[in-house]
mmCIF file of C-alpha atoms in Angstrom:
data_model
loop_
_atom_site.group_PDB
_atom_site.id
_atom_site.type_symbol
_atom_site.label_atom_id
_atom_site.label_comp_id
_atom_site.label_asym_id
_atom_site.label_seq_id
_atom_site.Cartn_x
_atom_site.Cartn_y
_atom_site.Cartn_z
ATOM 1 C CA MET E 17 0.000 0.000 0.000
ATOM 2 C CA SER E 18 1.401 3.400 -0.934
ATOM 3 C CA GLY E 19 1.989 6.114 1.656
ATOM 4 C CA LYS E 20 -0.992 8.110 0.409
ATOM 5 C CA ASN E 21 -3.308 5.088 0.477
ATOM 6 C CA LEU E 22 -2.051 4.137 3.937
ATOM 7 C CA ASN E 23 -2.703 7.655 5.250
ATOM 8 C CA GLU E 24 -6.194 7.645 3.742
ATOM 9 C CA ALA E 25 -6.911 4.227 5.263
ATOM 10 C CA LEU E 26 -5.715 5.351 8.717
ATOM 11 C CA ASP E 27 -7.737 8.551 8.485
ATOM 12 C CA GLY E 28 -10.797 6.457 7.587
ATOM 13 C CA LEU E 29 -10.237 4.134 10.555
ATOM 14 C CA LEU E 30 -9.959 7.095 12.921
ATOM 15 C CA ARG E 31 -13.096 8.736 11.492
ATOM 16 C CA GLY E 32 -14.910 5.429 11.896
ATOM 17 C CA PHE E 33 -13.705 5.161 15.500
ATOM 18 C CA VAL E 34 -15.093 8.614 16.343
ATOM 19 C CA GLU E 35 -18.404 7.843 14.619
ATOM 20 C CA ARG E 36 -18.794 4.297 15.987
ATOM 21 C CA VAL E 37 -17.733 4.530 19.644
ATOM 22 C CA ALA E 38 -20.335 6.282 21.782
ATOM 23 C CA HIS E 39 -19.351 9.613 23.350
ATOM 24 C CA VAL E 40 -15.952 9.783 21.632
ATOM 25 C CA GLN E 41 -15.317 13.315 20.432
ATOM 26 C CA ALA E 42 -11.882 13.017 18.832
ATOM 27 C CA VAL E 43 -8.913 10.744 18.301
ATOM 28 C CA VAL E 44 -5.296 11.714 17.641
ATOM 29 C CA VAL E 45 -2.292 9.625 16.640
ATOM 30 C CA SER E 46 1.050 11.234 17.393
ATOM 31 C CA SER E 47 4.676 10.396 17.985
ATOM 32 C CA THR E 48 5.772 10.080 21.605
ATOM 33 C CA ASP E 49 7.630 13.365 21.190
ATOM 34 C CA GLY E 50 4.395 15.176 20.339
ATOM 35 C CA ILE E 51 4.324 15.337 16.541
ATOM 36 C CA ARG E 52 0.814 14.837 15.136
ATOM 37 C CA LYS E 53 0.488 12.069 12.557
ATOM 38 C CA HIS E 54 -3.298 11.704 12.160
ATOM 39 C CA ALA E 55 -6.408 13.168 13.770
ATOM 40 C CA SER E 56 -10.172 12.954 13.488
ATOM 41 C CA GLY E 57 -12.903 14.938 15.200
ATOM 42 C CA ILE E 58 -10.700 17.925 16.040
ATOM 43 C CA GLU E 59 -11.619 21.316 14.614
ATOM 44 C CA SER E 60 -8.243 22.550 13.421
ATOM 45 C CA ASP E 61 -4.698 21.419 12.757
ATOM 46 C CA ASP E 62 -3.551 23.725 15.564
ATOM 47 C CA ASP E 63 -5.871 21.979 18.034
ATOM 48 C CA ALA E 64 -4.671 18.558 16.841
ATOM 49 C CA ASP E 65 -1.061 19.693 17.233
ATOM 50 C CA GLN E 66 -1.802 20.952 20.744
ATOM 51 C CA ALA E 67 -3.524 17.672 21.672
ATOM 52 C CA SER E 68 -0.456 15.792 20.417
ATOM 53 C CA ALA E 69 1.892 17.935 22.484
ATOM 54 C CA VAL E 70 -0.256 17.604 25.618
ATOM 55 C CA SER E 71 -0.482 13.817 25.173
ATOM 56 C CA SER E 72 3.283 13.595 24.834
ATOM 57 C CA GLY E 73 3.776 15.656 27.982
ATOM 58 C CA MET E 74 1.290 13.612 30.000
ATOM 59 C CA PHE E 75 2.880 10.372 28.831
ATOM 60 C CA SER E 76 6.350 11.604 29.673
ATOM 61 C CA LEU E 77 5.232 12.671 33.160
ATOM 62 C CA ALA E 78 3.649 9.266 33.769
ATOM 63 C CA ASN E 79 6.844 7.506 32.660
ATOM 64 C CA GLY E 80 8.866 9.685 35.045
ATOM 65 C CA ALA E 81 6.461 9.025 37.912
ATOM 66 C CA ASP E 82 6.685 5.300 37.245
ATOM 67 C CA ARG E 83 10.476 5.366 37.466
ATOM 68 C CA SER E 84 10.668 7.787 40.397
ATOM 69 C CA PHE E 85 7.834 6.792 42.692
ATOM 70 C CA VAL E 86 6.607 3.277 42.065
ATOM 71 C CA GLY E 87 9.799 1.489 41.088
ATOM 72 C CA GLY E 88 8.902 0.814 37.489
ATOM 73 C CA VAL E 89 11.053 1.098 34.410
ATOM 74 C CA GLY E 90 9.148 4.010 32.893
ATOM 75 C CA TYR E 91 6.912 2.062 30.536
ATOM 76 C CA THR E 92 3.443 3.545 30.871
ATOM 77 C CA ARG E 93 0.659 1.372 29.473
ATOM 78 C CA GLN E 94 -2.203 3.855 29.574
ATOM 79 C CA ILE E 95 -3.351 7.122 31.039
ATOM 80 C CA ILE E 96 -6.941 8.056 31.810
ATOM 81 C CA ALA E 97 -7.566 11.600 32.995
ATOM 82 C CA GLU E 98 -10.912 13.027 34.055
ATOM 83 C CA VAL E 99 -11.028 16.776 33.473
ATOM 84 C CA ASP E 100 -13.843 19.329 33.537
ATOM 85 C CA GLY E 101 -14.502 18.929 29.809
ATOM 86 C CA GLY E 102 -14.512 15.138 29.711
ATOM 87 C CA LEU E 103 -12.105 12.227 29.606
ATOM 88 C CA ILE E 104 -8.658 11.835 28.062
ATOM 89 C CA PHE E 105 -7.348 8.355 27.230
ATOM 90 C CA ILE E 106 -3.753 7.833 26.081
ATOM 91 C CA THR E 107 -2.101 4.553 25.102
ATOM 92 C CA ARG E 108 1.035 3.515 23.250
ATOM 93 C CA PRO E 109 -0.167 1.114 20.514
ATOM 94 C CA ALA E 110 3.212 0.904 18.782
ATOM 95 C CA GLU E 111 6.799 1.875 19.489
ATOM 96 C CA GLY E 112 7.182 5.649 19.423
ATOM 97 C CA THR E 113 3.462 6.258 18.878
ATOM 98 C CA LEU E 114 0.617 7.512 21.077
ATOM 99 C CA LEU E 115 -3.115 7.060 20.550
ATOM 100 C CA THR E 116 -5.193 9.711 22.316
ATOM 101 C CA VAL E 117 -8.982 9.662 22.616
ATOM 102 C CA LEU E 118 -11.054 12.586 23.890
ATOM 103 C CA ALA E 119 -14.523 11.674 25.149
ATOM 104 C CA SER E 120 -17.413 13.074 27.141
ATOM 105 C CA HIS E 121 -18.048 12.185 30.788
ATOM 106 C CA ASP E 122 -20.818 9.828 29.637
ATOM 107 C CA ALA E 123 -18.320 7.532 27.912
ATOM 108 C CA ASP E 124 -17.949 3.897 28.927
ATOM 109 C CA LEU E 125 -14.321 3.618 30.062
ATOM 110 C CA GLY E 126 -14.172 -0.129 29.502
ATOM 111 C CA LEU E 127 -15.601 0.120 26.000
ATOM 112 C CA ILE E 128 -13.225 2.896 24.988
ATOM 113 C CA GLY E 129 -10.257 1.008 26.423
ATOM 114 C CA TYR E 130 -11.268 -2.111 24.506
ATOM 115 C CA GLU E 131 -11.847 -0.216 21.256
ATOM 116 C CA MET E 132 -8.502 1.573 21.605
ATOM 117 C CA LYS E 133 -6.760 -1.762 22.112
ATOM 118 C CA MET E 134 -8.443 -3.251 19.041
ATOM 119 C CA LEU E 135 -7.625 -0.196 16.925
ATOM 120 C CA GLY E 136 -4.040 -0.161 18.143
ATOM 121 C CA GLN E 137 -3.519 -3.870 17.494
ATOM 122 C CA GLY E 138 -5.067 -3.650 14.063
ATOM 123 C CA VAL E 139 -2.912 -0.820 12.814
ATOM 124 C CA ALA E 140 0.198 -1.048 15.019
ATOM 125 C CA PRO E 141 2.612 -1.932 12.192
ATOM 126 C CA ALA E 142 1.491 1.135 10.249
ATOM 127 C CA LEU E 143 1.658 3.380 13.325
ATOM 128 C CA THR E 144 5.189 2.601 14.481
ATOM 129 C CA THR E 145 7.253 5.774 14.585
ATOM 130 C CA ALA E 146 10.896 5.247 13.738
ATOM 131 C CA PRO E 147 13.363 6.752 16.217
ATOM 132 C CA ARG E 148 14.764 10.106 15.214
ATOM 133 C CA ILE E 149 18.413 10.090 14.278
ATOM 134 C CA SER E 150 20.187 13.286 15.199
ATOM 135 C CA ALA E 151 22.331 14.900 12.567
ATOM 136 C CA THR E 152 25.905 15.319 13.698
ATOM 137 C CA GLY E 153 28.506 17.211 11.796
#
């Protein structure tokens, strides 16, 4: 599948996720360093970029808390945050990639978690973000 066809297929899957899963408002796929790759249900590219950056920051904080306070190795599996405007779900479906779902307070946490897992497993090979290689002179 070509890059364009792959992007169109992923965009279609994300649109379908937002339309199919009750109370989901938006979904964003980004790199773990906060670069947006795909989004659906978000008004503007700026908002999708901001959601990507916030997801990256939250994930990084959770990894640090895992290492610092609970004796883990800094491998966060998922984050669920309840905020005034609704719920934020963040998972890492593939290496270097985050899947973020924004939902209303009426959302079924178990259903969204399940659907995120299924989506992530189904498209994980296409979502893997290659590590960045720094240019050295």
